[in-house]
Short mmCIF file of C-alpha atoms in Angstrom, two decimals:
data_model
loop_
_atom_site.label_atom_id
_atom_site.label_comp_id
_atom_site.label_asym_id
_atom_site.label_seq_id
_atom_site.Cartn_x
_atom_site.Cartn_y
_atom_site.Cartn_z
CA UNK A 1 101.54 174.96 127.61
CA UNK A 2 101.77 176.12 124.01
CA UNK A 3 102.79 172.63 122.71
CA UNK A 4 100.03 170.90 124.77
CA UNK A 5 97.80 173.53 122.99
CA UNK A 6 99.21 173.07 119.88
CA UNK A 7 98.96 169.68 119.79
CA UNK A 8 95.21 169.44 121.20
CA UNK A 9 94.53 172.06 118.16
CA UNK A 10 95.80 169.54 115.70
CA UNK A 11 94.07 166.75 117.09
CA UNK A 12 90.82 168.81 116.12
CA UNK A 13 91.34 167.78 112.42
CA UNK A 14 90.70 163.95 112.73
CA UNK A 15 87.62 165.26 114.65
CA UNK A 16 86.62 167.34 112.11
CA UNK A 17 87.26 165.19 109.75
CA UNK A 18 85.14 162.33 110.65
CA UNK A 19 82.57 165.07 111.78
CA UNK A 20 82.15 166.28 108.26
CA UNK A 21 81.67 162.76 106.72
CA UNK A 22 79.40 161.90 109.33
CA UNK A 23 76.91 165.06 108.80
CA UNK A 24 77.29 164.86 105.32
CA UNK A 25 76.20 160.97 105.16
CA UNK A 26 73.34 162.48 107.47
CA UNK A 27 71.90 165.34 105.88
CA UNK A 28 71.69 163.49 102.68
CA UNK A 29 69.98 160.89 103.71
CA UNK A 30 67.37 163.21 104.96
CA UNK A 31 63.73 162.43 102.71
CA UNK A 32 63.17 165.39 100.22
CA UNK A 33 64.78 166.97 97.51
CA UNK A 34 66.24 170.77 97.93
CA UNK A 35 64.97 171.30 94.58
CA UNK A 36 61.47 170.55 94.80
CA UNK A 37 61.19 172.28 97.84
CA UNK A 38 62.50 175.21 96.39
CA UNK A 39 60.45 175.09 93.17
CA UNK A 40 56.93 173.73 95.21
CA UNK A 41 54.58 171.20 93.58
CA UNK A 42 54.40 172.26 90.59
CA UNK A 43 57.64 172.35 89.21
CA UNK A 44 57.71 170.04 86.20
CA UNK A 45 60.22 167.05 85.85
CA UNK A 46 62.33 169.34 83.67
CA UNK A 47 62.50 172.20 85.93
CA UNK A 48 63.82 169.59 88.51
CA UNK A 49 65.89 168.56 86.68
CA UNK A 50 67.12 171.99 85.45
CA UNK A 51 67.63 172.79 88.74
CA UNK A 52 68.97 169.80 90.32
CA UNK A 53 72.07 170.23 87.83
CA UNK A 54 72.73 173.80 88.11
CA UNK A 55 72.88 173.03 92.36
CA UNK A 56 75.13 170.08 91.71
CA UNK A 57 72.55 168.18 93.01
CA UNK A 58 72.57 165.28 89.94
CA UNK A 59 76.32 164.35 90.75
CA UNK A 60 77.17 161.11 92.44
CA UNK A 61 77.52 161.26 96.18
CA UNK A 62 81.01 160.96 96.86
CA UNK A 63 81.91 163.72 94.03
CA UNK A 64 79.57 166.11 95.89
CA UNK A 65 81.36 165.60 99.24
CA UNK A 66 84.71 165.61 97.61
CA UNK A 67 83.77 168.96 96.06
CA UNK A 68 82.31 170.24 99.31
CA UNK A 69 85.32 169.07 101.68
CA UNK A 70 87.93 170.54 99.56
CA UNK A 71 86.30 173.99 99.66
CA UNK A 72 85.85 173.33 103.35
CA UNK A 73 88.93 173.18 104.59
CA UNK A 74 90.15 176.41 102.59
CA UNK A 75 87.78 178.22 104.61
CA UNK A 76 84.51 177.83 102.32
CA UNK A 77 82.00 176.53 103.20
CA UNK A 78 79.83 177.07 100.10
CA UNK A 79 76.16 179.16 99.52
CA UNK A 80 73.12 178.76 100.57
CA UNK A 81 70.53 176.72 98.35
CA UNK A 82 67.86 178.91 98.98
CA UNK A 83 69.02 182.55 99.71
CA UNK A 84 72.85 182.08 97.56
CA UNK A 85 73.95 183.91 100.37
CA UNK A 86 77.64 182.34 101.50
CA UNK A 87 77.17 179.95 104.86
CA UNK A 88 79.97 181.71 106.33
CA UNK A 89 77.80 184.97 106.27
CA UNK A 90 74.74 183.38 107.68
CA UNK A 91 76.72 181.93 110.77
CA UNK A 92 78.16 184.78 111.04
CA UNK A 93 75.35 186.93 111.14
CA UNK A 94 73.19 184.91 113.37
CA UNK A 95 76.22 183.08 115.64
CA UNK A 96 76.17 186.11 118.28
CA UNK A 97 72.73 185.91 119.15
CA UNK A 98 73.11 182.58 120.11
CA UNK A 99 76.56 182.55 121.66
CA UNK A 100 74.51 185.50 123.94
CA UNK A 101 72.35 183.41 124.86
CA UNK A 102 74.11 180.53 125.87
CA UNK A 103 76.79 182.36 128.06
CA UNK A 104 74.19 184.29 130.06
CA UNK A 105 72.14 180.62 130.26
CA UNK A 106 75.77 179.31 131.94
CA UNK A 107 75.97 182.55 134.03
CA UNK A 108 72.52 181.77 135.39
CA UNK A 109 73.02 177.99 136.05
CA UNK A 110 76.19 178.98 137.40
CA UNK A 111 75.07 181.79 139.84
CA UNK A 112 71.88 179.74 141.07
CA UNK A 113 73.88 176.52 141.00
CA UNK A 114 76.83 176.61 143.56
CA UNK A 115 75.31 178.38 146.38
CA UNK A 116 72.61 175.79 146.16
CA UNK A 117 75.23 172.82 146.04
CA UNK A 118 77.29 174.79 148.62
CA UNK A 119 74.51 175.13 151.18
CA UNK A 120 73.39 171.57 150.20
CA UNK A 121 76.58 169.99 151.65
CA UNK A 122 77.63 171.75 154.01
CA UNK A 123 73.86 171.96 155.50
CA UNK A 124 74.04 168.10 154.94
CA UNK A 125 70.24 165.82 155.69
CA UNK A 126 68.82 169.12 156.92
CA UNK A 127 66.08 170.61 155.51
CA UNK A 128 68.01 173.09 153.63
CA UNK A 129 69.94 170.32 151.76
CA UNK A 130 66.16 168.85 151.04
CA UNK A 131 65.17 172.28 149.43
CA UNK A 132 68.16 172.55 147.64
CA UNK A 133 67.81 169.04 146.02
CA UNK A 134 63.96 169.95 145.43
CA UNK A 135 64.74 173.00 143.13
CA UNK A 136 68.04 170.57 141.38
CA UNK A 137 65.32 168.07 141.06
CA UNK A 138 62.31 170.57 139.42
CA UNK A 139 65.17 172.14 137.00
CA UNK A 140 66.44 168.23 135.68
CA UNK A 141 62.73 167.26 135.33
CA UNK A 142 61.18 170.38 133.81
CA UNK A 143 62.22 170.61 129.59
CA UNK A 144 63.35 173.71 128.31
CA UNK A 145 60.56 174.21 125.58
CA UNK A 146 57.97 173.93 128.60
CA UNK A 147 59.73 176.44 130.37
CA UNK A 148 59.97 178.80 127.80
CA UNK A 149 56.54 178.66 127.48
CA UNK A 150 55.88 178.76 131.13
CA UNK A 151 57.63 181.96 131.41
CA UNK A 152 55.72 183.64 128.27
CA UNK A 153 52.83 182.64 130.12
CA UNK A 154 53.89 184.35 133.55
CA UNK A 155 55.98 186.79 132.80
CA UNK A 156 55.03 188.22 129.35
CA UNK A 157 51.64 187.37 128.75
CA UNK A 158 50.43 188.11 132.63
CA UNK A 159 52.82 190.71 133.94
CA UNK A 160 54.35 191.64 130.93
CA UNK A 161 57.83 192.42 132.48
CA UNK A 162 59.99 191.02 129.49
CA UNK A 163 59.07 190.80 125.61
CA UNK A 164 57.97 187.82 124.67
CA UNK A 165 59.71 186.84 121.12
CA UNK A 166 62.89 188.72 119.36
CA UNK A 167 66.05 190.07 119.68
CA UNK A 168 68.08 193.06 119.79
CA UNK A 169 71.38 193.67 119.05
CA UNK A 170 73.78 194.73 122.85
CA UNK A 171 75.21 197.22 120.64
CA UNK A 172 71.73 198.89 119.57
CA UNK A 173 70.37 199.04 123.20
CA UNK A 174 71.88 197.19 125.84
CA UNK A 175 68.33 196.94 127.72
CA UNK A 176 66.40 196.00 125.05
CA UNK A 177 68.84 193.33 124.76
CA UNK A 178 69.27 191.69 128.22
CA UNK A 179 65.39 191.96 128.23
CA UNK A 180 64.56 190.21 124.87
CA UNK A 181 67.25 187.08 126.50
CA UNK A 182 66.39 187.38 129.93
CA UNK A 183 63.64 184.77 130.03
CA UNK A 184 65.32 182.26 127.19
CA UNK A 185 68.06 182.56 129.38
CA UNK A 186 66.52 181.47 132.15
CA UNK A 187 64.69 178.69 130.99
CA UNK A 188 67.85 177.07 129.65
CA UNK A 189 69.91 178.28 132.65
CA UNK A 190 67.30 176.85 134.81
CA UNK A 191 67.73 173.49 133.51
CA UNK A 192 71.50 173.59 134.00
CA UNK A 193 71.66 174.61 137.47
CA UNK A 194 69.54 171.24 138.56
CA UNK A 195 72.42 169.67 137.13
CA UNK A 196 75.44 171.69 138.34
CA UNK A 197 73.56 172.03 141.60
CA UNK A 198 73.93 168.24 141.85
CA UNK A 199 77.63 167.67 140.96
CA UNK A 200 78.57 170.62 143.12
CA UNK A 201 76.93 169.21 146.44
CA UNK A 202 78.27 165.66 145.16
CA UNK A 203 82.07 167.08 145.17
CA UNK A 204 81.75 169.53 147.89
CA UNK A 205 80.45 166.31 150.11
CA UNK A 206 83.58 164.54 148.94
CA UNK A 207 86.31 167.16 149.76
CA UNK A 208 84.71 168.03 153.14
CA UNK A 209 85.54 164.68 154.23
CA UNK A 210 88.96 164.68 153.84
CA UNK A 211 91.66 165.08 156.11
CA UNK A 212 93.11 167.99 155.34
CA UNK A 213 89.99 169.89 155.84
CA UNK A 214 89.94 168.56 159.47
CA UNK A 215 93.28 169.60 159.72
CA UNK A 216 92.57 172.67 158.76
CA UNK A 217 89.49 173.31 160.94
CA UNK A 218 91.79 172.11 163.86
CA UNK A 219 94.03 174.66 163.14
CA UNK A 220 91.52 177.48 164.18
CA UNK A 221 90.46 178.00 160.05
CA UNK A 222 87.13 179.74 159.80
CA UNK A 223 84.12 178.10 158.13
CA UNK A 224 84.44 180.62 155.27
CA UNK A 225 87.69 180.20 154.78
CA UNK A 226 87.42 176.09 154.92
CA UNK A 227 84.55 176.16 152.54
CA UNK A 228 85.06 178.92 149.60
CA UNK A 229 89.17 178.82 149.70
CA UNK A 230 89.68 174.97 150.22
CA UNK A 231 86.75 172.87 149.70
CA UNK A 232 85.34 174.52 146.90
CA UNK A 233 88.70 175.12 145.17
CA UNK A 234 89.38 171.55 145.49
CA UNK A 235 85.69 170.63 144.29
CA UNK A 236 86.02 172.65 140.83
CA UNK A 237 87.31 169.90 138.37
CA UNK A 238 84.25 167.78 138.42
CA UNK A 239 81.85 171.00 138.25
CA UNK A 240 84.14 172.99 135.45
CA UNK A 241 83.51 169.65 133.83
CA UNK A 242 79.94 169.35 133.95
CA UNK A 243 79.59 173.21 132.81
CA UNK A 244 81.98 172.41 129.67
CA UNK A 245 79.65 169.75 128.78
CA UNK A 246 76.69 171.33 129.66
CA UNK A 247 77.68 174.08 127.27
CA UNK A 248 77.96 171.73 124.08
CA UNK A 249 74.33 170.75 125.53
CA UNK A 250 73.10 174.15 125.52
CA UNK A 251 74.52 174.38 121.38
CA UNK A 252 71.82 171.77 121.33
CA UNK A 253 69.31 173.03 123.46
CA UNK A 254 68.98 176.37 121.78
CA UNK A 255 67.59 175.00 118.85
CA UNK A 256 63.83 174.52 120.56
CA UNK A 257 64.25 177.41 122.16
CA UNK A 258 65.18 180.24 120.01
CA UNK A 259 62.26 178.55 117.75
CA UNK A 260 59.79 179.51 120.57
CA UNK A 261 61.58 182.78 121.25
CA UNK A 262 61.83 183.83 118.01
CA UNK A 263 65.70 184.63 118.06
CA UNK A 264 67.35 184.85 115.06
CA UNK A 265 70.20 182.44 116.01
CA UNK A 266 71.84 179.20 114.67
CA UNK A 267 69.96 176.84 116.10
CA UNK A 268 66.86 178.82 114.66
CA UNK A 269 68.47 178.90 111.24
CA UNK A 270 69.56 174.82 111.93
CA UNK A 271 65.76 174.56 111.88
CA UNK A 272 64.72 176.18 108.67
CA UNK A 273 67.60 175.02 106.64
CA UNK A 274 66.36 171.30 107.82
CA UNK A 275 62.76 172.43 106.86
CA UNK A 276 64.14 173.75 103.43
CA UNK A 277 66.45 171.31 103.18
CA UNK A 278 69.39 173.74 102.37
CA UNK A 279 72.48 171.30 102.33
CA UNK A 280 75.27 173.55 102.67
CA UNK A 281 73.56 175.71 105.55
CA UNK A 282 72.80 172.09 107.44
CA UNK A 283 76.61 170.84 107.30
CA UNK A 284 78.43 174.62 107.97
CA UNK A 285 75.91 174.79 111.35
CA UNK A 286 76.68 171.24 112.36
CA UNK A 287 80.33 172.13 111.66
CA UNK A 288 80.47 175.18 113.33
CA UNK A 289 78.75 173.70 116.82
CA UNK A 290 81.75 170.95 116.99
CA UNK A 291 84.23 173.59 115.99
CA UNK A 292 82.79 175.37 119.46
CA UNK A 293 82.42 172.47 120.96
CA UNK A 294 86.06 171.53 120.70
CA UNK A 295 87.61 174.64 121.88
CA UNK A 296 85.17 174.69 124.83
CA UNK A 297 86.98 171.37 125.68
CA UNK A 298 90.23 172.60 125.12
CA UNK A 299 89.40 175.36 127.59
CA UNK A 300 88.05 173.13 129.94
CA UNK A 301 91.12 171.10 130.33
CA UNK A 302 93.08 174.35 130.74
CA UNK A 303 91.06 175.29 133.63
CA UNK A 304 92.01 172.40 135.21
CA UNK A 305 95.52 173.47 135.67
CA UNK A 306 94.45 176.72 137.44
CA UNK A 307 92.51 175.28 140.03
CA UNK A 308 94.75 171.37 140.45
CA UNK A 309 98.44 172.56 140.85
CA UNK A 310 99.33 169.21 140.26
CA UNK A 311 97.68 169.44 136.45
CA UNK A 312 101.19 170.42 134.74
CA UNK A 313 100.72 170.55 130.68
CA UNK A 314 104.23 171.34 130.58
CA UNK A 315 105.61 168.28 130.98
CA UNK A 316 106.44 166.08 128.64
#
């Protein structure tokens, strides 16, 4: 198991590698200069220019990403055009807010998800499998931002249950906190249980027609036991799959809404470093989501050992 880790770990650099060219290419391609947004309009040509070279801004292309991937990969990953603060710091700073978010998004697609697909299959063509597939269907269709705003509407605006834009930190009040998440939560969690919901019922139909399940049934097994120790056991790969991708999705997804929210996250700082365009800020963000993104994989295929016996990352 440590090898196979090991080895999955080093495969991360190639990734990274073509990652970093790839954003870097990107971002600078982007229309604007990061000095004449940080000056305004009426910075004069010299001033620009002033500027420009003291940023490094006036070197040729490849120098500046030669210069930016060697600090990289010894763990810097530069300052910030506008605030000179160090990238790593900003991450840093605003990376558990959003890594919050997203896990109690998963809990919440995960919690509404696989009863639904459970009662979905095993209640097959009845009109409980119907309602489940309505609700699947009304969480793929609706968009995140629209359901943010939906539930501002409903349940800040009207009832005022939850606050409608912020964030506070779990270690400053642990209400406060699950309150200030509890609707961007939902409406990304919401999203992600249509989908989950889906693949669950779509693997849980599968197993339940195999033999063994009969077999077990015949031998005087209970429904509860068939369903949550065998079938669903034997249904996980496919729907610990969808959830790993689902939570590089999410990465994405955050950006709109912590915007709407108001949470000072990464994908809310993604956003104003674009607007600003803040180069270093841009490519340590993008960096640090496939960094995530990567290990989440790794984990994923890990998980696949504990619930398939047959998985063996030992071998070989």
């Amino acid at each position: 198991m440590a090898t196979y880790i090991a080895k999955r770990l080093f495969s991360m650099i190639p990734v990274l590698l073509v990652v970093s060219v790839v954003v870097f290419l990107l971002v600078h391609l982007v229309p604007g200069d990061p000095a004449a947004v940080m000056l305004g309009s009426e910075a004069t040509p010299q001033q620009l220019a002033e500027l420009q070279e003291e940023l490094g801004l006036n070197k040729p292309l490849l120098e500046q990403f030669l210069n930016w991937f060697v600090h990289m990969i010894s763990g810097d990953l530069g300052n910030s055009l506008v605030s000179d603060k160090e990238v790593t710091t900003l991450i840093i700073e605003r990376l558990p807010a959003t890594m919050a978010l997203i896990l109690y998004a998963l809990l919440i697609s995960v919690v509404i998800a696989i009863p639904l697909g459970i009662i979905s299959a095993v209640r097959h063509n009845t009109r409980w499998d119907y309602t489940a597939m309505l609700v699947a269907l009304i969480g793929v269709s609706i968009p995140n931002f629209w359901a943010g705003l939906l539930l501002i509407m409903a349940f800040s605006l009207h009832l005022g249950w939850f606050p409608s834009t912020g964030y506070v930190e779990i270690t400053k009040n642990i209400w406060n906190h699950f309150a200030h998440l509890a609707l961007p939560a939902f409406a990304l969690g919401f999203l992600q249980a249509g989908i989950v919901t889906r693949m669950t019922r779509s693997s849980m139909l599968e197993v339940l027609k195999q033999d063994y399940i009969r077999t077990i049934r015949a031998k005087g097994g209970t429904e509860k036991v068939v369903i949550l120790k065998h079938a669903l056991k034997n249904s996980m790969i496919p729907i610990i799959t969808i959830i790993g991708i689902n939570f590089g999705l999410l990465l994405g997804g955050t950006v709109v809404v912590e915007t709407i929210f108001s949470i000072p996250g990464i994908g809310q700082l993604l956003v104003q470093s674009v607007f600003n365009r803040d180069y270093p800020v841009i490519q340590g963000v993008i960096l640090c989501i496939a960094v995530i993104y990567v290990l989440i994989s790794l984990m994923v295929d890990l998980l696949y050992a504990y619930f398939d016996p047959k998985i063996d990352y030992n071998e070989g």
